[in-house]
mmCIF file of C-alpha atoms in Angstrom:
data_model
loop_
_atom_site.group_PDB
_atom_site.id
_atom_site.type_symbol
_atom_site.label_atom_id
_atom_site.label_comp_id
_atom_site.label_asym_id
_atom_site.label_seq_id
_atom_site.Cartn_x
_atom_site.Cartn_y
_atom_site.Cartn_z
ATOM 1 C CA SER A 1 116.806 179.175 201.713
ATOM 2 C CA GLN A 2 117.515 181.177 198.625
ATOM 3 C CA TRP A 3 117.500 178.104 196.477
ATOM 4 C CA GLY A 4 115.188 175.364 195.377
ATOM 5 C CA GLU A 5 116.087 171.743 195.839
ATOM 6 C CA GLU A 6 116.459 171.279 192.105
ATOM 7 C CA ASN A 7 119.739 173.138 192.270
ATOM 8 C CA LEU A 8 121.467 170.286 194.103
ATOM 9 C CA GLN A 9 122.527 167.515 191.754
ATOM 10 C CA ALA A 10 125.315 165.572 190.188
ATOM 11 C CA LEU A 11 125.458 164.855 186.484
ATOM 12 C CA SER A 12 127.597 162.339 184.632
ATOM 13 C CA ILE A 13 127.778 162.394 180.858
ATOM 14 C CA GLN A 14 129.946 161.198 178.025
ATOM 15 C CA GLU A 15 132.241 163.414 176.052
ATOM 16 C CA GLY A 16 130.432 165.008 173.137
ATOM 17 C CA GLU A 17 127.025 165.093 174.798
ATOM 18 C CA ASP A 18 125.106 168.232 175.581
ATOM 19 C CA VAL A 19 124.133 169.022 179.151
ATOM 20 C CA THR A 20 121.890 171.519 180.894
ATOM 21 C CA MET A 21 122.030 172.595 184.508
ATOM 22 C CA ASN A 22 119.232 174.450 186.186
ATOM 23 C CA CYS A 23 118.773 176.703 189.144
ATOM 24 C CA SER A 24 115.943 178.638 190.649
ATOM 25 C CA TYR A 25 116.041 181.565 193.011
ATOM 26 C CA LYS A 26 113.582 183.217 195.343
ATOM 27 C CA THR A 27 114.692 186.846 195.505
ATOM 28 C CA TYR A 28 114.801 189.382 192.679
ATOM 29 C CA THR A 29 118.176 189.650 191.013
ATOM 30 C CA THR A 30 119.577 192.038 188.438
ATOM 31 C CA VAL A 31 121.919 189.425 187.041
ATOM 32 C CA VAL A 32 122.570 185.688 187.284
ATOM 33 C CA HIS A 33 126.178 184.624 187.352
ATOM 34 C CA TRP A 34 127.451 181.172 186.510
ATOM 35 C CA TYR A 35 130.735 180.119 188.037
ATOM 36 C CA ARG A 36 132.689 176.923 187.684
ATOM 37 C CA GLN A 37 134.944 175.528 190.341
ATOM 38 C CA ASP A 38 137.720 173.083 189.618
ATOM 39 C CA SER A 39 138.998 170.818 192.346
ATOM 40 C CA GLY A 40 141.243 172.687 194.748
ATOM 41 C CA ARG A 41 140.537 176.058 193.173
ATOM 42 C CA GLY A 42 138.197 178.940 193.802
ATOM 43 C CA PRO A 43 135.153 179.555 191.610
ATOM 44 C CA ALA A 44 135.694 181.372 188.324
ATOM 45 C CA LEU A 45 133.071 183.304 186.382
ATOM 46 C CA ILE A 46 132.168 181.714 183.051
ATOM 47 C CA ILE A 47 129.086 183.605 181.951
ATOM 48 C CA LEU A 48 126.546 186.030 183.323
ATOM 49 C CA ILE A 49 123.107 187.006 182.126
ATOM 50 C CA ARG A 50 121.275 190.170 183.059
ATOM 51 C CA SER A 51 117.643 190.478 184.019
ATOM 52 C CA ASN A 52 116.786 192.126 180.679
ATOM 53 C CA GLU A 53 118.277 189.251 178.690
ATOM 54 C CA ARG A 54 116.650 185.924 177.986
ATOM 55 C CA GLU A 55 119.663 184.184 176.512
ATOM 56 C CA LYS A 56 123.416 184.655 176.451
ATOM 57 C CA ARG A 57 126.027 182.662 174.577
ATOM 58 C CA SER A 58 129.746 182.320 174.993
ATOM 59 C CA GLY A 59 131.490 179.664 172.947
ATOM 60 C CA ARG A 60 129.924 176.317 173.884
ATOM 61 C CA LEU A 61 128.056 177.869 176.807
ATOM 62 C CA ARG A 62 124.496 179.092 176.706
ATOM 63 C CA ALA A 63 122.722 180.697 179.640
ATOM 64 C CA THR A 64 119.034 181.442 179.832
ATOM 65 C CA LEU A 65 117.056 183.459 182.296
ATOM 66 C CA ASP A 66 113.335 183.452 182.962
ATOM 67 C CA THR A 67 112.583 186.219 185.418
ATOM 68 C CA SER A 68 108.905 185.321 185.606
ATOM 69 C CA SER A 69 109.692 181.879 187.011
ATOM 70 C CA GLN A 70 112.912 183.065 188.646
ATOM 71 C CA SER A 71 114.984 180.362 187.053
ATOM 72 C CA SER A 72 118.123 180.141 184.990
ATOM 73 C CA SER A 73 119.877 177.418 183.059
ATOM 74 C CA LEU A 74 123.367 176.781 181.810
ATOM 75 C CA SER A 75 123.904 174.542 178.820
ATOM 76 C CA ILE A 76 127.164 173.157 177.550
ATOM 77 C CA THR A 77 127.296 171.906 174.002
ATOM 78 C CA ALA A 78 129.521 168.971 173.060
ATOM 79 C CA ALA A 79 130.943 168.620 176.545
ATOM 80 C CA GLN A 80 134.603 167.785 176.932
ATOM 81 C CA CYS A 81 136.466 166.113 179.755
ATOM 82 C CA GLU A 82 137.886 169.465 180.802
ATOM 83 C CA ASP A 83 134.346 170.666 181.492
ATOM 84 C CA THR A 84 134.360 168.423 184.551
ATOM 85 C CA ALA A 85 133.822 170.784 187.489
ATOM 86 C CA VAL A 86 131.226 172.039 189.920
ATOM 87 C CA TYR A 87 128.979 174.711 188.468
ATOM 88 C CA PHE A 88 127.265 177.340 190.588
ATOM 89 C CA CYS A 89 124.726 179.958 189.826
ATOM 90 C CA ALA A 90 124.704 183.104 191.911
ATOM 91 C CA THR A 91 122.450 186.109 192.271
ATOM 92 C CA ASP A 92 122.867 189.591 193.626
ATOM 93 C CA LYS A 93 119.570 189.935 195.499
ATOM 94 C CA GLY A 94 118.460 193.087 193.762
ATOM 95 C CA GLY A 95 121.828 194.601 192.972
ATOM 96 C CA SER A 96 123.717 193.997 196.167
ATOM 97 C CA ALA A 97 127.480 193.816 195.778
ATOM 98 C CA LYS A 98 127.592 190.440 197.489
ATOM 99 C CA LEU A 99 126.664 187.331 195.547
ATOM 100 C CA ILE A 100 124.520 184.548 196.937
ATOM 101 C CA PHE A 101 125.517 181.190 195.547
ATOM 102 C CA GLY A 102 123.383 178.175 194.872
ATOM 103 C CA GLU A 103 124.325 174.711 195.997
ATOM 104 C CA GLY A 104 126.034 173.759 192.777
ATOM 105 C CA THR A 105 125.960 170.975 190.245
ATOM 106 C CA LYS A 106 128.819 168.538 190.026
ATOM 107 C CA LEU A 107 129.379 167.697 186.372
ATOM 108 C CA THR A 108 131.550 164.770 185.369
ATOM 109 C CA VAL A 109 132.399 164.281 181.703
ATOM 110 C CA SER A 110 133.933 160.947 180.791
ATOM 111 C CA SER A 111 135.717 159.953 177.605
ATOM 112 C CA ASN B 1 148.997 189.382 187.751
ATOM 113 C CA ALA B 2 149.072 186.521 190.247
ATOM 114 C CA GLY B 3 145.395 186.732 191.040
ATOM 115 C CA VAL B 4 144.009 186.654 194.551
ATOM 116 C CA ILE B 5 146.500 185.066 196.897
ATOM 117 C CA GLN B 6 145.424 183.256 200.025
ATOM 118 C CA THR B 7 147.718 181.903 202.673
ATOM 119 C CA PRO B 8 148.113 179.387 204.085
ATOM 120 C CA ARG B 9 146.553 176.846 201.736
ATOM 121 C CA HIS B 10 145.976 174.460 204.602
ATOM 122 C CA LYS B 11 145.760 175.076 208.314
ATOM 123 C CA VAL B 12 145.162 172.600 211.101
ATOM 124 C CA THR B 13 144.301 173.858 214.553
ATOM 125 C CA GLY B 14 143.286 172.278 217.793
ATOM 126 C CA LYS B 15 139.932 173.037 219.313
ATOM 127 C CA GLY B 16 140.091 176.342 221.163
ATOM 128 C CA GLN B 17 143.050 177.725 219.251
ATOM 129 C CA GLU B 18 143.063 180.836 217.118
ATOM 130 C CA ALA B 19 143.336 180.816 213.335
ATOM 131 C CA THR B 20 144.259 183.757 211.124
ATOM 132 C CA LEU B 21 143.724 183.537 207.391
ATOM 133 C CA TRP B 22 145.314 185.938 204.956
ATOM 134 C CA CYS B 23 144.180 187.314 201.642
ATOM 135 C CA GLU B 24 145.973 189.516 199.131
ATOM 136 C CA PRO B 25 143.493 190.901 196.586
ATOM 137 C CA ILE B 26 144.304 191.742 193.013
ATOM 138 C CA SER B 27 146.099 195.055 192.816
ATOM 139 C CA GLY B 28 143.709 197.876 191.986
ATOM 140 C CA HIS B 29 140.616 196.051 193.181
ATOM 141 C CA SER B 30 138.653 198.029 195.727
ATOM 142 C CA ALA B 31 136.284 195.337 197.012
ATOM 143 C CA VAL B 32 137.253 192.274 199.002
ATOM 144 C CA PHE B 33 134.882 189.479 199.962
ATOM 145 C CA TRP B 34 135.137 186.502 202.277
ATOM 146 C CA TYR B 35 133.140 183.305 201.777
ATOM 147 C CA ARG B 36 133.076 179.979 203.580
ATOM 148 C CA GLN B 37 132.519 176.714 201.725
ATOM 149 C CA THR B 38 131.374 173.433 203.220
ATOM 150 C CA ILE B 39 129.709 170.395 201.731
ATOM 151 C CA VAL B 40 126.628 170.897 203.888
ATOM 152 C CA GLN B 41 126.151 174.679 203.598
ATOM 153 C CA GLY B 42 127.796 175.313 200.237
ATOM 154 C CA LEU B 43 129.250 178.753 199.563
ATOM 155 C CA GLU B 44 128.237 181.177 202.299
ATOM 156 C CA PHE B 45 128.900 184.899 202.225
ATOM 157 C CA LEU B 46 130.660 186.155 205.316
ATOM 158 C CA THR B 47 131.701 189.776 204.859
ATOM 159 C CA TYR B 48 133.022 192.362 202.448
ATOM 160 C CA PHE B 49 135.085 195.535 202.369
ATOM 161 C CA ARG B 50 135.066 198.463 200.018
ATOM 162 C CA ASN B 51 138.161 200.642 199.935
ATOM 163 C CA GLN B 52 139.232 198.899 203.142
ATOM 164 C CA ALA B 53 136.055 199.873 205.009
ATOM 165 C CA PRO B 54 133.764 197.101 206.270
ATOM 166 C CA ILE B 55 130.468 197.328 204.419
ATOM 167 C CA ASP B 56 128.482 194.193 205.103
ATOM 168 C CA ASP B 57 129.293 191.562 207.712
ATOM 169 C CA SER B 58 125.850 190.015 207.782
ATOM 170 C CA GLY B 59 127.224 186.526 207.191
ATOM 171 C CA MET B 60 129.777 186.578 209.946
ATOM 172 C CA PRO B 61 129.086 184.505 213.050
ATOM 173 C CA LYS B 62 128.668 187.073 215.777
ATOM 174 C CA GLU B 63 131.110 185.505 218.110
ATOM 175 C CA ARG B 64 134.685 184.428 217.490
ATOM 176 C CA PHE B 65 134.888 185.639 213.865
ATOM 177 C CA SER B 66 136.390 188.950 212.832
ATOM 178 C CA ALA B 67 137.765 190.387 209.622
ATOM 179 C CA GLN B 68 139.987 193.323 208.951
ATOM 180 C CA MET B 69 141.531 195.112 206.032
ATOM 181 C CA PRO B 70 144.332 197.269 207.390
ATOM 182 C CA ASN B 71 145.570 198.288 203.947
ATOM 183 C CA GLN B 72 144.620 197.846 200.311
ATOM 184 C CA SER B 73 146.973 194.937 199.821
ATOM 185 C CA HIS B 74 145.660 192.497 202.370
ATOM 186 C CA SER B 75 142.745 191.349 204.452
ATOM 187 C CA THR B 76 142.624 188.916 207.347
ATOM 188 C CA LEU B 77 139.929 186.670 208.737
ATOM 189 C CA LYS B 78 140.482 185.697 212.338
ATOM 190 C CA ILE B 79 138.666 182.930 214.138
ATOM 191 C CA GLN B 80 139.107 182.789 217.889
ATOM 192 C CA SER B 81 138.606 179.665 219.940
ATOM 193 C CA THR B 82 138.124 177.504 216.848
ATOM 194 C CA GLN B 83 135.554 174.742 216.954
ATOM 195 C CA PRO B 84 135.251 171.618 214.776
ATOM 196 C CA GLN B 85 132.241 173.151 213.017
ATOM 197 C CA ASP B 86 134.515 175.940 211.783
ATOM 198 C CA SER B 87 136.263 173.418 209.542
ATOM 199 C CA ALA B 88 135.734 174.600 205.989
ATOM 200 C CA VAL B 89 137.409 176.144 202.992
ATOM 201 C CA TYR B 90 137.577 179.894 203.419
ATOM 202 C CA LEU B 91 137.597 181.760 200.128
ATOM 203 C CA CYS B 92 138.609 185.327 199.508
ATOM 204 C CA ALA B 93 137.556 187.206 196.394
ATOM 205 C CA SER B 94 138.153 190.658 195.027
ATOM 206 C CA SER B 95 136.489 192.790 192.410
ATOM 207 C CA PHE B 96 137.434 195.987 190.677
ATOM 208 C CA SER B 97 134.584 197.740 192.426
ATOM 209 C CA PRO B 98 131.585 196.569 194.455
ATOM 210 C CA GLY B 99 129.340 197.224 191.513
ATOM 211 C CA SER B 100 131.444 195.332 189.017
ATOM 212 C CA GLU B 101 130.103 191.926 188.364
ATOM 213 C CA THR B 102 133.060 189.612 188.385
ATOM 214 C CA LEU B 103 134.433 188.208 191.576
ATOM 215 C CA TYR B 104 137.956 186.841 191.323
ATOM 216 C CA PHE B 105 138.469 184.117 193.872
ATOM 217 C CA GLY B 106 141.617 182.843 195.454
ATOM 218 C CA SER B 107 142.206 179.128 195.826
ATOM 219 C CA GLY B 108 141.098 179.221 199.439
ATOM 220 C CA THR B 109 142.421 178.156 202.801
ATOM 221 C CA ARG B 110 141.300 174.765 204.052
ATOM 222 C CA LEU B 111 140.882 175.005 207.804
ATOM 223 C CA THR B 112 140.676 171.807 209.790
ATOM 224 C CA VAL B 113 139.853 172.015 213.484
ATOM 225 C CA LEU B 114 140.631 168.851 215.376
#
């Protein structure tokens, strides 16, 4: 499998809390994508981080990438109910056009 | 721009029947991808096209599954002799070019094989 077991999890938090999701990968990638998927919809890209970057921010989102340990994280600051979704990381296996997705993290934010 | 359009949203077939799923990519996008999503296997790559030509079908089951892109405005995924294990959400995505980094997904077709 491309992915470590730590990628499969469900998280439940309260509104206003911070949360971090992790994933690890086994094959070299030029970029790590993070997608979110709302119920009944397809995944949508929320942030991506390239192999030459260690951190990337977009609004309340922060992605990190450690190429030496082949792991990435996605943090959401001050989570809101509308952040409830399944979050996936995906890699390109060395620059391939196709993306390989991890198993996802189901995040539930309650008020 | 309506985004990637997939039809039908839901399809129920009997075991052994054929199912054809349709995808209309975003206008101007040259790459089209098909993925399958199940609870057990997650999001699995099936195949992709660039400028209507099949490029990589490494994820396609060798039997019963086929994909085509007869023109730039639509792609089809056909499953012959459907089996219960084919039940899944089939997602189509497009990107401006194969090297561009954002995949735009449709809402998927939920296939249920009874």
